[in-house]
Amino acid sequence: MGDIRQPTSDKPPRWSAKLLSWLGHPDTLEEVTGDMLELYRYRLKKAGKRKADWLYLADTIKLLRPFARQKKQIIYSSGNALDLVMIQNYFKIALRNLLKNKGYSAINITGLAVGMAVALLIGLWVFDELSFDKNHENYDKIAKVMQSQNFAGTIQTGDGLPKQLEQELRSKYGSHFKYIAITGGGGEHLLSVGDKKVTQIGRYMGPDIAEMLSLKMLKGTRSGLTDMNSVLLSESAAKATFGDTDPMDKIVKIDNKNAVRVTGVYADLPANSSFAGLAFIAPWKLLEKDLPEWLGWGNNWFDMYVQIGDHSEMDRVSAAIAKAKLDNIDQAESKYEPLIFLQPMRKWNLYSEFKNGVNTGGRISVVWLFGITGLSVLILACINFMNLNTARSEKRAKEIGVRKAVGSAKTQLAVQFLGESLMVVILAFMVSLLIVLVSLPAFNQLVNKQIALPFALPYFWLACIAFILLTGLVAGAYPALYLSSFKPITALKGISLKPKGGQLAGTPRKMLVVLQFTVSVTLIIGTIIVYRQVQHAKNRPIGYSRQQLLSSPLKSDQIIKHFTAFRNDLLNTGAVEEVTATDSPVTNTYVTNGGFTWKGKNPAMTDEFVTLRITHEFGKTVGWKIKDGRDFSREFATDSLGFVLNEAAVKYMGLKNPVGEMIQWGDNEKYKVIGVVKDLVTQSPYEPAKQTIFFLNYKRLNTVNIKIKPSASASTAVAGIQSVFKKYDPENLFQYAFADQEYARKFSDEERIAKLTTLFAVLAVLISCLGLFGLASFVAEQRTKEIGIRKVLGASIAGLWVLLSREFLLLVLISCLIAGPLAWYFMNGWLEKYTYRTEISWWIFAVSVLGAVLVTLVTVSFQAIRAALLNPVTSLRSE
Amino acid sequence: MKRAFLGEFEELVLLTVAILEEDAYGVSVTQELEDKTGRTVGFSTVHSTLQRLEEKGYVSSRMGGATAERGGRRKRFFTVTPFGRKALREVKQVREDLWSALPPAALQLMGS
């Protein structure tokens, strides 16, 4: 065999070899390529290059993966439940069954769909809560600096910090941080461009903030805050102030004070960020220049955000800076034991509450509450499904018997029924998706969010598939196992399927009904208690009159400078009864002060009081109730050094006869107590009133409170008031809020919970009743003959009704017995976080039980009476 | 009782592996089959048959040493397992039984 070929061509075509190495089966690739090469050489010698090439190619193609290892399994015995032909058959049977019993199918699918819709909505809500702030790139590294202080044994935690801390952190602890940004002056500000004025929420912040929040700059750069006279606008704020013109390098005036140049525009921050709605960021230095007196270590006025170094750990940094304030303050102040620590960004939203210096959670408890409720509603829906399916088993017993007799394996039957329930679940899921789509806007309004169905997210679909499979399994497993376990002979005979004892077929089913109603009744009781708690707090006597009371923030000192004339003008409008100015809104007194001394004061006591600077007519404006002594009066010039205390303050100080007592404030000022008033609820309606001191002041005021005459209509009064404001402060926009609306806003969280729990409870009861309705109709149908015989023998309709309803009622009563303590336990825990709370009284349980019984009776009676009214002749004739 | 199921081509491949004893791998089996049957046998067919035989437990395989002529790639050697030998014997037994049951006249009809 002489080799007449070129030695270079003893290799197979390269592309063909490549194809093999790409697409051949990786398990056997090595020996196959080896074998192919060897064989190629052999054939090259024997039959020539063309033939060898051709054979090589043909073999390669046959070896490529779909073809290689193509195992066609030939099945002779069918133990396989997943046979294609059989699946088609199952599908057909399932469809026929669904269509045959339209009523039950409707109950089944509707119940399940509602349950799934609730679970989906809550799932979206929970996901939204859990993903809060996650869109910030440095999510894991950002933290808020917090401070705990010990006030006479109770540790209070807050985010207010002294200004100096920033310098301290930079100089002594700088190695731990990548960015530090101090912020202050947050809230609504007036932005004006020429004649155009808009109010926008903004904040003064250190220049690092832009990098820290990884702002998406549409114009300019993140370094736009370093210049003192610059400002960054959000996209929507830029649009509001400049319209469609380019805002860059244009001048904006903030609060008619600071003219700043726009050095950047950032994309609006997403809705589920802690910084959502921040319309502009002004440089911190601009705020700082006006605040020389706030710069002491004891003034906890500012917020600070930090981003720790890329290789730093949150806990370690937090521990390192613990004494950053304590090291810098004198003996007198160090008794508060200030402790500095970091609150990581991932905890801002859900773990924002501190009790005695310990993080006690926060919104996370609501997330759990809703999560559990949503799951419960879904489980209720699944239980319906199980119960209805097992109840229907009798009708399908013959089919199962035949299948078994012909040779179906148990697993095969189980797969068939699981598949059937999966089909129903998929149908229900489609319906639930529709429900969610329709109800999402209303739901968003209810929970005050902007949730959208994330159709574009592949994870969403994965989650949906998992959700369907899980629900299908949970809902279908029991019926599948139950139905497939029938003995063929008994099933074919159609007897003894009814278990011995109860007529309600089967203890498991009874237990499921009990479980269902336990959840429902628990939810009902919970709903009533939540509702009562909100009402209880709402009806709390607040110590002043909030009707027709209006407050407006002061943006400049023009009004305070001419307060007497301003007040007279307002009174002259004819619609105003009285006017007063204060240094914080009456509905939210946030100023506190210390440094008070009085006779008999326990030296160990801290002396932190809520202080409210007021003008003479405060009492008349808000309508407080004097308990002792008198109100401030212009007739006594000495009242400028007078205090009015609230009852809580008197109690706190331990004064027997408060009126006339002298109180020293700071080093030299002495004040005389001239009166005591009933507690005013000026903060949380769920907390006891704080000890409060009222005193006169005509300088450091920032809120005007106006009482409108009861006879005047609010709209004309507001128009009159606005013109007076314009006269004294033409530069600023007039803004106002009614005290009763402000007060009502304090309940928004609780009312939201109340509304949602009501919704869930109603749905839970509805779903449970749907199930009960289905079950009752089955029981009635099952006992048609028995009822017929009883009727023929002379049973009355009332007697039959009792017969059919009795057992359901018993089950519901058992549920109530379980639900009572369960609900008490949960709700007691929930109420514990409120100091001012409602009692859980016995009638709530009584009403809930009565309600459950009533609903059961109505649901069951319909079927029971219908069965009882049936003509016995027709029901008995059929055999 | 489970009977060995062996296709015609599978039987040929299995026999060839048995004949080649220690030297049965993809190429040698292909060549041997081409020599003995006189027909062109695709390597891919042999390869997948060997795999199928292994799945069924009739042969077992191990990787041999690398050789230069194959571009440094190793060979996979196949040997017949006891179960495979049993299958071969059963097939042979069946054939022999059938042959012996054949009436002499029928044999003559078939020509010699």
mmCIF file of N, CA and C in Angstrom, chain A residues 191-193 196-198 200 233 236-243 245 247 252:
data_model
loop_
_atom_site.group_PDB
_atom_site.id
_atom_site.type_symbol
_atom_site.label_atom_id
_atom_site.label_comp_id
_atom_site.label_asym_id
_atom_site.label_seq_id
_atom_site.Cartn_x
_atom_site.Cartn_y
_atom_site.Cartn_z
ATOM 1 N N LEU A 191 -39.135 77.485 45.312
ATOM 2 C CA LEU A 191 -38.164 77.735 44.250
ATOM 3 C C LEU A 191 -38.754 78.795 43.338
ATOM 4 N N SER A 192 -37.982 79.853 43.071
ATOM 5 C CA SER A 192 -38.522 80.838 42.143
ATOM 6 C C SER A 192 -37.528 81.144 41.024
ATOM 7 N N VAL A 193 -38.074 81.196 39.832
ATOM 8 C CA VAL A 193 -37.320 81.584 38.643
ATOM 9 C C VAL A 193 -38.087 82.762 38.047
ATOM 10 N N LYS A 196 -41.976 83.014 38.332
ATOM 11 C CA LYS A 196 -42.546 81.686 38.538
ATOM 12 C C LYS A 196 -42.119 81.134 39.898
ATOM 13 N N LYS A 197 -43.108 80.693 40.664
ATOM 14 C CA LYS A 197 -42.794 80.160 41.992
ATOM 15 C C LYS A 197 -43.411 78.784 42.151
ATOM 16 N N VAL A 198 -42.624 77.834 42.629
ATOM 17 C CA VAL A 198 -43.183 76.503 42.922
ATOM 18 C C VAL A 198 -42.607 76.014 44.240
ATOM 19 N N GLN A 200 -41.242 72.901 46.322
ATOM 20 C CA GLN A 200 -40.668 71.590 46.034
ATOM 21 C C GLN A 200 -39.994 71.082 47.295
ATOM 22 N N LEU A 233 -31.072 69.774 40.448
ATOM 23 C CA LEU A 233 -32.531 69.621 40.365
ATOM 24 C C LEU A 233 -32.868 68.219 39.885
ATOM 25 N N SER A 236 -38.067 66.176 37.307
ATOM 26 C CA SER A 236 -39.402 66.767 37.365
ATOM 27 C C SER A 236 -39.357 68.181 37.926
ATOM 28 N N ALA A 237 -38.423 68.428 38.854
ATOM 29 C CA ALA A 237 -38.316 69.790 39.387
ATOM 30 C C ALA A 237 -37.822 70.749 38.308
ATOM 31 N N ALA A 238 -36.892 70.250 37.473
ATOM 32 C CA ALA A 238 -36.400 71.094 36.388
ATOM 33 C C ALA A 238 -37.538 71.439 35.444
ATOM 34 N N LYS A 239 -38.385 70.438 35.198
ATOM 35 C CA LYS A 239 -39.514 70.673 34.303
ATOM 36 C C LYS A 239 -40.498 71.668 34.925
ATOM 37 N N ALA A 240 -40.700 71.544 36.252
ATOM 38 C CA ALA A 240 -41.655 72.419 36.923
ATOM 39 C C ALA A 240 -41.165 73.860 36.952
ATOM 40 N N THR A 241 -39.861 74.048 37.050
ATOM 41 C CA THR A 241 -39.367 75.412 37.162
ATOM 42 C C THR A 241 -39.003 76.025 35.814
ATOM 43 N N PHE A 242 -38.426 75.209 34.926
ATOM 44 C CA PHE A 242 -37.946 75.775 33.671
ATOM 45 C C PHE A 242 -38.738 75.326 32.448
ATOM 46 N N GLY A 243 -39.711 74.458 32.661
ATOM 47 C CA GLY A 243 -40.461 73.971 31.509
ATOM 48 C C GLY A 243 -39.535 73.205 30.583
ATOM 49 N N THR A 245 -37.208 74.535 28.647
ATOM 50 C CA THR A 245 -35.917 75.166 28.360
ATOM 51 C C THR A 245 -34.812 74.483 29.154
ATOM 52 N N PRO A 247 -32.223 74.016 31.772
ATOM 53 C CA PRO A 247 -32.017 74.670 33.066
ATOM 54 C C PRO A 247 -30.543 74.917 33.405
ATOM 55 N N VAL A 252 -31.712 79.944 40.132
ATOM 56 C CA VAL A 252 -32.940 79.655 40.874
ATOM 57 C C VAL A 252 -32.786 80.289 42.247
#
